[in-house]
Amino acid sequence: MRKLSPLISRHPEVLWAQRSDKVYLTVALPDAKDVSVKCEPQGLFSFSASGVQDESYSFSLELYGSIGPEGCKTKSGLRNILCSIQKGEKGWWKRLLKSEEKPAPYLKVDWNRWCDEDDEESNSDFVSDDDSRFAGQDDGSSDDEGMLYLPDLEKARG
């Protein structure tokens, strides 16, 4: 009798940022197919999709606070999937996840979308209330998005 190997699911890189009323997740998965997102009021966010070669990708996050499932929007682009999640109550979360443990290595802060609590008013035009970014084309982000510039250390040594 042949032993069947379990179906292994991979975790795509997930970048996150927040506003007082929303959480933004960017799932880095080029040419994703069969994208499925589920938002549950108690704060459970589930994602699954297939990659280019039919690899299975999925993850579930127990978010820090409750969410409004009716206010969850998803936009699939060429390189990533943008998810806008409506918070159940307006306010800034201390972290993305309910658990105080160190988050999984595939979860990272989206510094390109990040906004501090006291900066929200000045950046309100960055992400509008109607989430127009979720209605348009791919955001054109590069594969280097989120990478910090590091000087060439060989040249620095002189």
Backbone as numpy.savetxt, mean C-alpha at the origin, in Angstrom:
# Nx Ny Nz CAx CAy CAz Cx Cy Cz
2.27 -42.90 -3.88 1.44 -41.73 -3.88 2.33 -40.49 -3.88
2.02 -39.58 -4.81 2.81 -38.36 -4.94 2.34 -37.31 -3.93
3.30 -36.67 -3.29 2.96 -35.64 -2.32 2.80 -34.30 -3.06
1.65 -33.66 -2.87 1.41 -32.37 -3.51 2.04 -31.26 -2.69
2.73 -30.37 -3.36 3.31 -29.24 -2.63 2.23 -28.19 -2.40
2.25 -27.56 -1.24 1.24 -26.54 -0.96 1.40 -25.34 -1.89
0.30 -24.70 -2.17 0.32 -23.52 -3.01 0.98 -22.38 -2.23
2.11 -21.94 -2.69 2.86 -20.92 -1.98 2.43 -19.54 -2.48
2.11 -18.68 -1.54 1.72 -17.33 -1.88 2.88 -16.39 -1.54
3.14 -15.48 -2.46 4.21 -14.53 -2.25 3.62 -13.22 -1.73
4.47 -12.39 -1.14 4.04 -11.09 -0.64 4.66 -10.00 -1.51
3.84 -9.20 -2.18 4.40 -8.08 -2.93 4.81 -6.97 -1.96
5.70 -6.08 -2.39 6.05 -4.94 -1.55 4.83 -4.04 -1.41
4.57 -3.56 -0.19 3.42 -2.71 0.09 3.91 -1.43 0.76
3.63 -0.30 0.14 3.98 1.00 0.71 2.73 1.62 1.30
2.85 2.31 2.43 1.67 2.91 3.05 1.92 4.35 3.51
0.84 5.11 3.51 0.84 6.49 4.02 -0.56 6.75 4.54
-0.74 7.84 5.30 -2.06 8.13 5.83 -2.37 9.62 5.83
-3.64 9.91 5.90 -4.18 11.23 6.19 -5.10 11.02 7.38
-5.70 12.06 7.90 -6.55 11.90 9.07 -7.78 11.04 8.78
-8.20 11.00 7.51 -9.42 10.25 7.16 -9.19 9.01 6.31
-7.95 8.80 5.81 -7.70 7.69 4.90 -6.33 7.07 5.12
-6.19 5.83 4.69 -4.91 5.14 4.62 -4.71 4.81 3.15
-3.50 5.02 2.64 -3.18 4.70 1.25 -2.18 3.56 1.22
-2.50 2.52 0.48 -1.59 1.39 0.28 -1.26 1.31 -1.19
0.02 1.18 -1.51 0.46 0.98 -2.88 1.11 -0.40 -2.94
0.50 -1.31 -3.69 1.00 -2.68 -3.81 1.83 -2.75 -5.09
3.12 -3.01 -4.95 4.02 -3.06 -6.10 3.91 -4.43 -6.76
3.09 -4.50 -7.79 2.89 -5.76 -8.50 2.60 -5.46 -9.98
3.65 -5.42 -10.82 3.46 -5.08 -12.23 2.54 -6.07 -12.95
1.71 -5.54 -13.83 0.82 -6.35 -14.68 0.00 -7.37 -13.89
-0.51 -6.96 -12.74 -1.31 -7.87 -11.90 -2.62 -8.25 -12.58
-3.04 -9.48 -12.34 -4.32 -9.97 -12.86 -5.16 -10.47 -11.69
-6.47 -10.54 -11.92 -7.39 -11.08 -10.91 -7.20 -10.44 -9.54
-7.11 -9.12 -9.53 -6.92 -8.39 -8.27 -8.19 -8.45 -7.43
-8.04 -8.84 -6.18 -9.18 -8.91 -5.26 -8.80 -8.22 -3.96
-9.62 -7.25 -3.54 -9.38 -6.53 -2.30 -10.64 -6.62 -1.45
-10.44 -6.90 -0.17 -11.58 -7.00 0.74 -11.29 -6.14 1.97
-12.23 -5.26 2.30 -12.11 -4.39 3.47 -13.24 -4.73 4.44
-12.88 -5.07 5.68 -13.90 -5.40 6.68 -13.88 -4.33 7.78
-15.07 -3.95 8.29 -15.20 -2.84 9.23 -14.26 -2.88 10.43
-13.96 -4.05 10.96 -13.10 -4.13 12.15 -11.64 -3.83 11.83
-11.32 -3.58 10.56 -9.96 -3.19 10.18 -9.17 -4.27 9.48
-9.84 -5.30 8.98 -9.12 -6.35 8.26 -9.10 -6.01 6.77
-7.89 -5.92 6.22 -7.69 -5.64 4.80 -7.04 -6.86 4.18
-7.66 -7.42 3.13 -7.11 -8.59 2.45 -6.89 -8.28 0.98
-5.79 -8.78 0.44 -5.43 -8.55 -0.96 -4.98 -9.86 -1.57
-5.38 -10.09 -2.82 -4.83 -11.22 -3.57 -4.82 -10.85 -5.05
-3.88 -11.41 -5.77 -3.76 -11.17 -7.21 -2.82 -12.21 -7.79
-2.79 -12.25 -9.12 -1.86 -13.12 -9.84 -0.84 -12.25 -10.54
0.40 -12.73 -10.56 1.47 -12.01 -11.25 1.52 -12.38 -12.72
2.55 -11.90 -13.39 2.73 -12.10 -14.83 2.74 -13.58 -15.22
3.41 -14.39 -14.41 3.51 -15.83 -14.72 2.57 -16.65 -13.84
1.43 -16.08 -13.53 0.39 -16.72 -12.72 0.83 -17.10 -11.30
1.87 -16.42 -10.78 2.23 -16.64 -9.39 1.12 -16.03 -8.52
0.88 -16.66 -7.39 -0.14 -16.18 -6.48 0.47 -15.22 -5.46
-0.12 -14.04 -5.30 0.32 -13.05 -4.32 -0.85 -12.75 -3.41
-0.60 -12.73 -2.10 -1.68 -12.36 -1.19 -1.12 -11.93 0.16
-1.91 -11.15 0.87 -1.58 -10.77 2.23 -2.85 -10.25 2.90
-2.86 -10.31 4.21 -3.94 -9.74 5.01 -3.30 -8.88 6.09
-3.90 -7.74 6.35 -3.39 -6.82 7.37 -4.50 -6.54 8.38
-4.16 -6.63 9.65 -5.09 -6.21 10.69 -4.70 -4.77 11.02
-5.46 -3.84 10.46 -5.12 -2.42 10.56 -5.33 -1.89 11.98
-4.68 -0.78 12.27 -4.68 -0.18 13.60 -6.09 0.16 14.09
-6.94 0.66 13.21 -8.28 1.06 13.60 -9.34 0.49 12.67
-10.59 0.86 12.96 -11.69 0.39 12.10 -11.66 1.14 10.77
-12.31 0.54 9.77 -12.36 1.16 8.44 -13.80 1.14 7.92
-14.05 1.99 6.94 -15.37 2.04 6.30 -15.29 1.30 4.98
-15.76 0.06 4.91 -15.64 -0.74 3.68 -16.21 -0.05 2.44
-17.26 0.74 2.61 -17.85 1.42 1.46 -16.93 2.52 0.91
-15.95 2.94 1.71 -15.02 3.98 1.27 -13.69 3.44 0.81
-13.62 2.16 0.49 -12.37 1.55 0.00 -12.39 1.54 -1.53
-11.36 2.13 -2.12 -11.26 2.19 -3.58 -9.95 1.58 -4.03
-9.96 0.98 -5.20 -8.77 0.34 -5.75 -8.59 0.78 -7.19
-7.34 1.05 -7.57 -7.01 1.43 -8.94 -5.79 0.63 -9.37
-5.94 -0.21 -10.40 -4.82 -1.01 -10.90 -4.11 -0.24 -12.01
-2.80 -0.11 -11.86 -1.97 0.54 -12.87 -1.04 -0.49 -13.50
-0.12 -0.02 -14.33 0.81 -0.94 -14.99 1.82 -1.54 -14.03
2.26 -0.76 -13.03 3.29 -1.22 -12.11 2.78 -1.56 -10.72
1.62 -0.99 -10.34 1.15 -1.20 -8.98 -0.36 -1.06 -8.86
-0.85 -1.38 -7.68 -2.28 -1.26 -7.37 -2.38 -0.25 -6.22
-3.15 0.80 -6.43 -3.33 1.82 -5.41 -4.63 1.54 -4.67
-4.56 1.51 -3.34 -5.75 1.27 -2.52 -5.95 2.46 -1.58
-7.12 3.02 -1.61 -7.50 4.10 -0.70 -8.51 3.51 0.28
-8.20 3.57 1.57 -9.04 2.95 2.59 -9.58 4.04 3.52
-10.88 4.14 3.59 -11.54 5.13 4.45 -11.43 4.67 5.91
-10.93 5.54 6.79 -10.87 5.21 8.21 -12.27 5.26 8.80
-12.53 4.39 9.77 -13.82 4.36 10.44 -14.07 5.64 11.22
-13.01 6.15 11.84 -13.09 7.41 12.57 -11.92 8.28 12.14
-12.20 9.56 11.95 -11.15 10.48 11.55 -10.13 10.62 12.68
-8.87 10.62 12.34 -7.81 10.73 13.32 -6.55 10.05 12.82
-5.41 10.41 13.41 -4.12 9.86 12.99 -3.81 8.60 13.77
-3.42 7.56 13.05 -3.04 6.30 13.66 -1.57 6.37 14.05
-1.23 5.72 15.17 0.17 5.67 15.62 1.02 4.81 14.71
0.37 3.84 14.07 1.07 2.91 13.16 0.02 2.32 12.22
0.45 1.56 11.25 -0.47 0.96 10.29 -1.23 -0.22 10.89
-0.52 -1.06 11.61 -1.11 -2.31 12.10 -1.50 -2.25 13.58
-2.48 -3.06 13.92 -2.93 -3.16 15.31 -1.82 -3.70 16.20
-1.11 -4.69 15.72 -0.03 -5.32 16.47 1.12 -4.34 16.70
1.73 -4.42 17.88 2.87 -3.56 18.19 4.19 -4.20 17.76
4.11 -5.42 17.25 5.32 -6.10 16.78 5.86 -5.41 15.53
7.12 -5.68 15.23 7.73 -5.12 14.03 6.96 -5.65 12.81
6.55 -4.74 11.89 5.80 -5.20 10.71 6.64 -6.08 9.79
5.95 -6.83 8.96 6.62 -7.72 8.00 7.55 -6.90 7.09
8.63 -7.51 6.61 9.61 -6.77 5.80 9.04 -6.23 4.48
7.92 -6.76 4.00 7.36 -6.27 2.74 6.53 -5.00 2.95
6.29 -4.58 4.20 5.54 -3.35 4.50 6.51 -2.20 4.75
6.35 -1.12 3.98 7.26 0.02 4.10 6.48 1.32 4.03
7.04 2.36 4.60 6.42 3.69 4.54 6.56 4.25 3.12
5.50 4.84 2.62 5.52 5.48 1.30 5.90 6.95 1.51
7.19 7.23 1.48 7.67 8.59 1.75 7.21 9.58 0.70
6.89 9.11 -0.51 6.40 10.02 -1.55 5.00 10.52 -1.27
4.22 9.77 -0.51 2.86 10.18 -0.15 2.73 10.59 1.31
3.81 10.44 2.07 3.74 10.67 3.51 3.42 12.13 3.82
2.63 12.33 4.86 2.25 13.66 5.30 2.14 13.61 6.82
2.83 14.51 7.51 2.72 14.58 8.97 1.40 15.22 9.36
0.99 14.94 10.57 -0.28 15.43 11.08 -0.41 16.94 10.92
0.63 17.68 11.29 0.56 19.13 11.22 0.78 19.67 9.80
1.16 18.81 8.85 1.33 19.24 7.45 0.09 18.99 6.61
-0.90 18.30 7.16 -2.04 17.86 6.35 -2.74 19.03 5.66
-2.95 20.13 6.36 -3.66 21.27 5.76 -2.89 21.83 4.56
-1.58 21.99 4.70 -0.79 22.58 3.62 -0.66 21.64 2.42
-0.83 20.34 2.65 -0.72 19.37 1.56 -2.07 18.86 1.09
-3.13 19.55 1.45 -4.46 19.03 1.13 -4.69 18.91 -0.37
-3.96 19.69 -1.18 -4.13 19.57 -2.63 -3.35 18.39 -3.19
-2.45 17.80 -2.39 -1.65 16.67 -2.84 -2.53 15.46 -3.12
-3.46 15.19 -2.23 -4.42 14.11 -2.44 -5.79 14.72 -2.18
-6.57 14.87 -3.22 -7.85 15.53 -3.08 -8.90 14.61 -2.48
-9.99 15.20 -2.02 -11.05 14.43 -1.38 -11.69 13.42 -2.33
-11.67 13.69 -3.62 -12.33 12.77 -4.55 -11.40 11.66 -5.04
-10.18 11.64 -4.50 -9.21 10.61 -4.87 -9.07 10.47 -6.38
-8.86 11.60 -7.05 -8.77 11.59 -8.51 -7.65 10.69 -9.03
-6.63 10.45 -8.20 -5.54 9.56 -8.64 -6.06 8.15 -8.90
-7.17 7.78 -8.30 -7.69 6.43 -8.46 -8.58 6.31 -9.68
-8.83 7.43 -10.37 -9.71 7.39 -11.53 -8.92 7.48 -12.84
-7.67 7.92 -12.77 -6.89 8.17 -13.98 -6.04 6.99 -14.41
-5.01 7.32 -15.22 -4.12 6.29 -15.72 -3.08 5.94 -14.66
-2.14 5.10 -15.05 -1.05 4.72 -14.17 -0.33 5.98 -13.71
0.15 5.97 -12.49 0.78 7.17 -11.94 2.17 7.42 -12.50
2.68 6.52 -13.33 3.98 6.72 -13.97 5.15 6.62 -13.01
4.96 6.02 -11.86 6.03 5.93 -10.89 7.13 5.02 -11.43
8.34 5.33 -11.02 9.45 4.52 -11.49 9.69 3.36 -10.54
10.51 2.42 -10.98 10.83 1.30 -10.13 11.69 1.74 -8.95
12.30 2.93 -9.05 13.15 3.45 -7.98 12.36 4.20 -6.93
11.04 4.28 -7.09 10.23 5.06 -6.17 10.43 4.58 -4.74
10.60 5.52 -3.84 10.78 5.17 -2.44 12.24 4.92 -2.07
13.15 4.92 -3.05 14.56 4.71 -2.76 15.19 6.04 -2.39
16.03 6.02 -1.39 16.74 7.22 -1.00 17.98 7.38 -1.85
18.38 8.62 -2.11 19.61 8.85 -2.85 20.78 8.62 -1.92
21.71 7.79 -2.33 22.92 7.57 -1.56 24.11 7.92 -2.43
25.02 8.72 -1.91 26.19 9.11 -2.71 27.07 7.91 -3.00
27.84 8.01 -4.07 28.77 6.95 -4.44 29.90 6.94 -3.42
29.96 5.90 -2.59 30.95 5.85 -1.51 32.38 5.70 -2.04
32.53 5.06 -3.20 33.87 4.92 -3.75 34.45 6.29 -4.10
33.63 7.16 -4.69 34.09 8.51 -5.05 34.32 9.34 -3.78
33.51 9.13 -2.77 33.61 9.91 -1.53 34.92 9.62 -0.80
35.43 8.40 -0.93 36.67 8.05 -0.26 37.87 8.76 -0.87
37.74 9.11 -2.16 38.75 9.88 -2.85 39.97 9.12 -3.05
